[in-house]
Backbone as numpy.savetxt, mean C-alpha at the origin, in Angstrom:
# Nx Ny Nz CAx CAy CAz Cx Cy Cz
-9.84 -15.62 4.45 -9.58 -14.20 4.29 -10.90 -13.43 4.33
-10.88 -12.36 5.05 -12.09 -11.54 5.19 -12.36 -10.74 3.92
-13.63 -10.60 3.62 -14.08 -9.74 2.51 -15.23 -8.91 3.07
-14.88 -7.85 3.82 -15.88 -7.04 4.48 -16.49 -5.99 3.56
-15.87 -5.77 2.42 -16.47 -4.97 1.36 -15.92 -5.48 0.04
-16.61 -5.18 -1.03 -16.23 -5.67 -2.35 -15.39 -4.64 -3.09
-14.39 -5.13 -3.77 -13.61 -4.33 -4.70 -14.19 -4.52 -6.09
-13.93 -3.59 -7.01 -14.36 -3.81 -8.39 -13.76 -5.10 -8.95
-14.45 -5.69 -9.90 -14.02 -6.97 -10.44 -12.62 -6.89 -11.08
-12.26 -5.75 -11.68 -10.93 -5.64 -12.28 -9.85 -5.74 -11.21
-10.12 -5.24 -9.99 -9.15 -5.36 -8.91 -9.07 -6.80 -8.40
-10.21 -7.45 -8.22 -10.17 -8.82 -7.72 -9.50 -9.75 -8.74
-9.73 -9.49 -10.01 -9.05 -10.29 -11.04 -7.54 -10.08 -10.97
-7.12 -8.83 -10.87 -5.68 -8.55 -10.75 -5.11 -9.21 -9.49
-5.75 -9.00 -8.36 -5.24 -9.56 -7.11 -5.13 -11.08 -7.17
-6.02 -11.71 -7.91 -5.95 -13.15 -8.10 -4.71 -13.60 -8.85
-4.09 -12.70 -9.60 -2.89 -13.06 -10.36 -1.61 -12.87 -9.55
-1.69 -12.22 -8.40 -0.48 -11.87 -7.65 0.09 -13.02 -6.83
-0.75 -14.00 -6.52 -0.30 -15.09 -5.66 -0.29 -14.72 -4.19
-0.72 -13.51 -3.87 -0.75 -13.05 -2.48 -2.12 -13.31 -1.86
-2.11 -13.56 -0.56 -3.38 -13.58 0.17 -3.75 -12.13 0.44
-5.01 -11.82 0.27 -5.46 -10.44 0.48 -6.86 -10.47 1.10
-7.17 -9.39 1.75 -8.49 -9.27 2.35 -8.91 -7.81 2.41
-10.20 -7.59 2.53 -10.74 -6.25 2.71 -11.38 -6.20 4.09
-11.06 -5.13 4.82 -11.62 -4.97 6.16 -12.14 -3.54 6.31
-13.04 -3.38 7.26 -13.55 -2.06 7.62 -13.10 -1.81 9.06
-12.38 -0.71 9.27 -11.92 -0.29 10.60 -12.42 1.12 10.82
-13.30 1.30 11.79 -13.87 2.62 12.01 -14.57 3.07 10.75
-14.20 4.25 10.28 -14.79 4.78 9.04 -13.97 4.42 7.81
-12.87 3.68 8.00 -11.98 3.39 6.89 -12.19 2.01 6.29
-12.02 1.93 4.98 -12.04 0.65 4.26 -10.62 0.37 3.81
-10.15 -0.83 4.07 -8.75 -1.16 3.85 -8.61 -2.45 3.05
-7.62 -2.44 2.16 -7.18 -3.63 1.46 -5.85 -4.04 2.09
-5.77 -5.27 2.58 -4.55 -5.79 3.17 -3.96 -6.83 2.22
-2.70 -6.67 1.89 -1.97 -7.60 1.02 -0.90 -8.26 1.88
-1.09 -9.53 2.18 -0.21 -10.22 3.11 1.01 -10.82 2.42
2.11 -10.81 3.17 3.34 -11.48 2.75 3.86 -10.92 1.42
3.72 -9.60 1.25 4.16 -8.95 0.01 5.67 -8.69 0.06
6.41 -9.12 -0.96 7.86 -8.91 -0.93 8.24 -7.45 -1.08
9.36 -7.09 -0.45 9.93 -5.75 -0.60 11.35 -5.91 -1.16
11.87 -4.86 -1.78 13.22 -4.96 -2.36 14.29 -5.22 -1.30
15.41 -5.74 -1.75 16.56 -5.95 -0.86 17.00 -4.61 -0.29
17.57 -4.68 0.91 18.08 -3.48 1.57 17.23 -3.03 2.72
16.05 -3.60 2.85 15.18 -3.28 3.99 15.37 -4.30 5.10
14.88 -3.99 6.28 15.05 -4.83 7.46 14.29 -6.14 7.40
13.28 -6.24 6.55 12.51 -7.46 6.39 12.35 -7.75 4.89
12.00 -8.97 4.58 11.82 -9.35 3.18 10.38 -9.27 2.72
9.43 -9.37 3.68 8.01 -9.39 3.35 7.23 -8.61 4.39
6.14 -8.00 3.94 5.29 -7.18 4.81 3.82 -7.44 4.50
2.98 -6.95 5.37 1.59 -6.74 5.01 1.49 -5.29 4.57
1.05 -5.06 3.35 0.85 -3.70 2.83 -0.64 -3.40 2.90
-0.97 -2.21 3.38 -2.36 -1.80 3.50 -2.60 -0.57 2.64
-3.71 -0.60 1.91 -4.16 0.55 1.13 -5.52 0.96 1.65
-5.69 2.25 1.93 -7.01 2.74 2.32 -7.80 3.00 1.04
-8.97 2.39 0.96 -9.80 2.46 -0.23 -10.93 3.48 0.02
-10.90 4.62 -0.67 -11.93 5.64 -0.44 -13.32 5.12 -0.80
-14.36 5.64 -0.15 -15.73 5.20 -0.45 -16.11 5.39 -1.92
-15.58 6.42 -2.58 -15.93 6.67 -3.97 -14.90 6.11 -4.95
-14.02 5.22 -4.48 -13.09 4.54 -5.36 -13.90 3.69 -6.34
-13.56 3.63 -7.61 -12.30 4.01 -8.25 -12.25 5.43 -8.82
-13.33 6.20 -8.65 -13.26 7.59 -9.11 -12.28 8.39 -8.25
-12.32 8.16 -6.94 -11.40 8.84 -6.03 -10.10 8.06 -5.93
-8.99 8.77 -5.75 -7.68 8.11 -5.76 -7.36 7.36 -4.46
-6.57 6.32 -4.63 -5.90 5.68 -3.50 -4.66 6.53 -3.23
-4.34 6.73 -1.95 -3.21 7.57 -1.58 -2.36 6.83 -0.55
-1.07 6.95 -0.65 -0.11 6.43 0.32 -0.14 4.90 0.39
0.62 4.37 1.36 0.67 2.95 1.66 1.10 2.82 3.11
0.70 1.74 3.73 1.01 1.47 5.14 1.61 0.07 5.22
2.64 -0.09 6.09 3.33 -1.37 6.18 3.38 -1.90 7.61
3.23 -3.20 7.72 3.49 -3.91 8.97 4.25 -5.18 8.62
5.37 -5.44 9.25 6.03 -4.58 10.22 6.64 -3.34 9.55
7.09 -2.43 10.39 7.69 -1.20 9.89 8.92 -1.52 9.05
9.13 -0.70 8.05 10.33 -0.85 7.20 11.39 0.15 7.64
12.62 -0.34 7.64 13.77 0.53 7.83 14.85 0.03 6.89
15.81 0.89 6.65 16.92 0.52 5.77 17.98 -0.23 6.58
18.51 -1.29 6.02 19.56 -2.05 6.71 20.81 -1.22 6.97
21.03 -0.22 6.10 22.22 0.61 6.27 22.04 1.69 7.34
20.87 1.74 7.96 20.63 2.68 9.05 20.19 4.07 8.64
20.17 4.36 7.34 19.72 5.69 6.90 18.23 5.83 7.14
17.83 7.01 7.58 16.43 7.27 7.87 15.60 7.33 6.58
14.34 6.94 6.69 13.40 7.04 5.59 12.43 8.16 5.95
12.41 9.20 5.14 11.57 10.36 5.43 10.08 10.07 5.32
9.30 10.82 6.06 7.84 10.80 5.99 7.26 9.41 6.24
7.85 8.71 7.22 7.36 7.37 7.58 7.15 7.25 9.09
7.12 8.35 9.81 7.07 8.30 11.26 5.67 8.09 11.82
4.64 8.40 11.06 3.27 8.28 11.57 2.83 6.81 11.60
2.03 6.49 12.58 1.52 5.13 12.74 0.01 5.12 12.57
-0.49 4.03 12.06 -1.93 3.80 11.91 -2.25 2.46 12.56
-3.07 2.47 13.59 -3.51 1.22 14.19 -4.53 0.59 13.24
-4.28 -0.63 12.87 -5.11 -1.29 11.88 -5.10 -2.79 12.16
-6.25 -3.35 12.31 -6.37 -4.79 12.53 -5.57 -5.22 13.75
-5.52 -4.34 14.76 -4.83 -4.66 16.01 -3.32 -4.54 15.95
-2.78 -3.94 14.90 -1.33 -3.82 14.74 -0.96 -2.39 14.33
0.24 -1.95 14.70 0.70 -0.63 14.23 1.28 -0.74 12.82
0.70 0.01 11.91 1.20 0.08 10.54 1.94 1.40 10.35
3.05 1.33 9.65 3.87 2.50 9.35 3.33 3.17 8.09
2.96 4.45 8.22 2.45 5.18 7.07 3.61 5.75 6.25
3.61 5.42 4.96 4.53 6.04 4.02 3.75 7.16 3.34
4.06 8.38 3.72 3.36 9.54 3.18 3.95 9.89 1.81
3.41 9.23 0.81 3.82 9.44 -0.58 2.55 9.71 -1.37
2.64 10.62 -2.31 1.43 11.05 -3.02 1.70 11.18 -4.51
0.62 11.11 -5.26 0.71 11.39 -6.69 1.06 12.86 -6.89
1.61 13.15 -8.04 2.02 14.53 -8.34 1.17 15.06 -9.50
1.32 16.33 -9.78 0.62 16.93 -10.92 1.07 16.26 -12.22
2.31 15.78 -12.24 2.82 15.10 -13.44 2.27 13.68 -13.56
1.78 13.12 -12.44 1.25 11.75 -12.44 -0.03 11.69 -11.61
-1.08 12.40 -12.07 -2.32 12.44 -11.29 -3.11 11.12 -11.40
-4.05 10.96 -10.49 -4.98 9.83 -10.56 -5.85 10.00 -11.80
-5.98 8.96 -12.59 -6.79 9.00 -13.80 -7.99 8.08 -13.59
-9.12 8.69 -13.27 -10.33 7.91 -13.05 -10.66 7.11 -14.32
-10.96 5.84 -14.13 -11.24 4.97 -15.26 -10.01 4.25 -15.78
-8.82 4.70 -15.36 -7.58 4.05 -15.77 -6.80 3.51 -14.58
-6.70 4.30 -13.52 -5.93 3.88 -12.36 -6.76 3.00 -11.44
-6.05 2.12 -10.73 -6.71 1.14 -9.88 -5.69 0.61 -8.86
-6.04 -0.46 -8.17 -5.13 -1.06 -7.19 -3.81 -1.43 -7.86
-3.87 -2.03 -9.01 -2.66 -2.45 -9.73 -1.74 -1.26 -10.00
-2.26 -0.20 -10.56 -1.41 0.95 -10.90 -0.88 1.62 -9.63
-1.66 1.58 -8.54 -1.16 2.16 -7.29 -0.01 1.31 -6.74
-0.13 0.00 -6.84 0.95 -0.86 -6.35 2.22 -0.71 -7.19
2.09 -0.36 -8.45 3.27 -0.05 -9.26 3.97 1.18 -8.66
3.19 2.18 -8.25 3.77 3.35 -7.60 4.44 2.96 -6.29
3.79 2.12 -5.50 4.36 1.67 -4.23 5.71 1.01 -4.46
5.78 0.13 -5.44 7.05 -0.53 -5.74 8.11 0.49 -6.17
7.70 1.51 -6.90 8.62 2.56 -7.31 9.12 3.34 -6.09
8.21 3.67 -5.16 8.62 4.38 -3.94 9.64 3.56 -3.16
9.39 2.27 -3.05 10.31 1.40 -2.30 11.68 1.34 -2.97
11.71 1.23 -4.27 12.99 1.15 -4.99 13.72 2.49 -4.97
12.99 3.58 -5.15 13.62 4.90 -5.22 14.24 5.31 -3.89
13.79 4.72 -2.80 14.36 5.05 -1.51 15.88 4.86 -1.52
16.37 3.90 -2.30 17.80 3.63 -2.33 18.53 4.43 -3.40
17.81 5.24 -4.15 18.45 6.11 -5.15 18.75 7.49 -4.61
18.30 7.75 -3.39 18.51 9.07 -2.80 19.96 9.23 -2.37
20.49 10.43 -2.56 21.90 10.66 -2.17 22.10 10.61 -0.66
């Protein structure tokens, strides 16, 4: 697994507990964390994806935003998933951008939030997709 840049030790320790293979890559001006073979909830077209997080240069003070998936996720029931139409070429593959953001009620807390807390949000976004009317 590539380690083209270092994450803070608290992130590497957390990632070591997930059982997932992960790597850090630099593409153009972007720094990316790739989490391979990450499970997604039932109801999607695939059971596992590579999830990508763009890591800002001033992370962990600056927030991680959104998530990107390869292969693309769709709902098995055929219902459209909003704000997922944009693509990001990354590591030679098209990743589907899920345009989801923190809110004023749940802002990034420098010194508290990290890769782990962002992935909790990602899991919530994936689950909440099936709670929509």
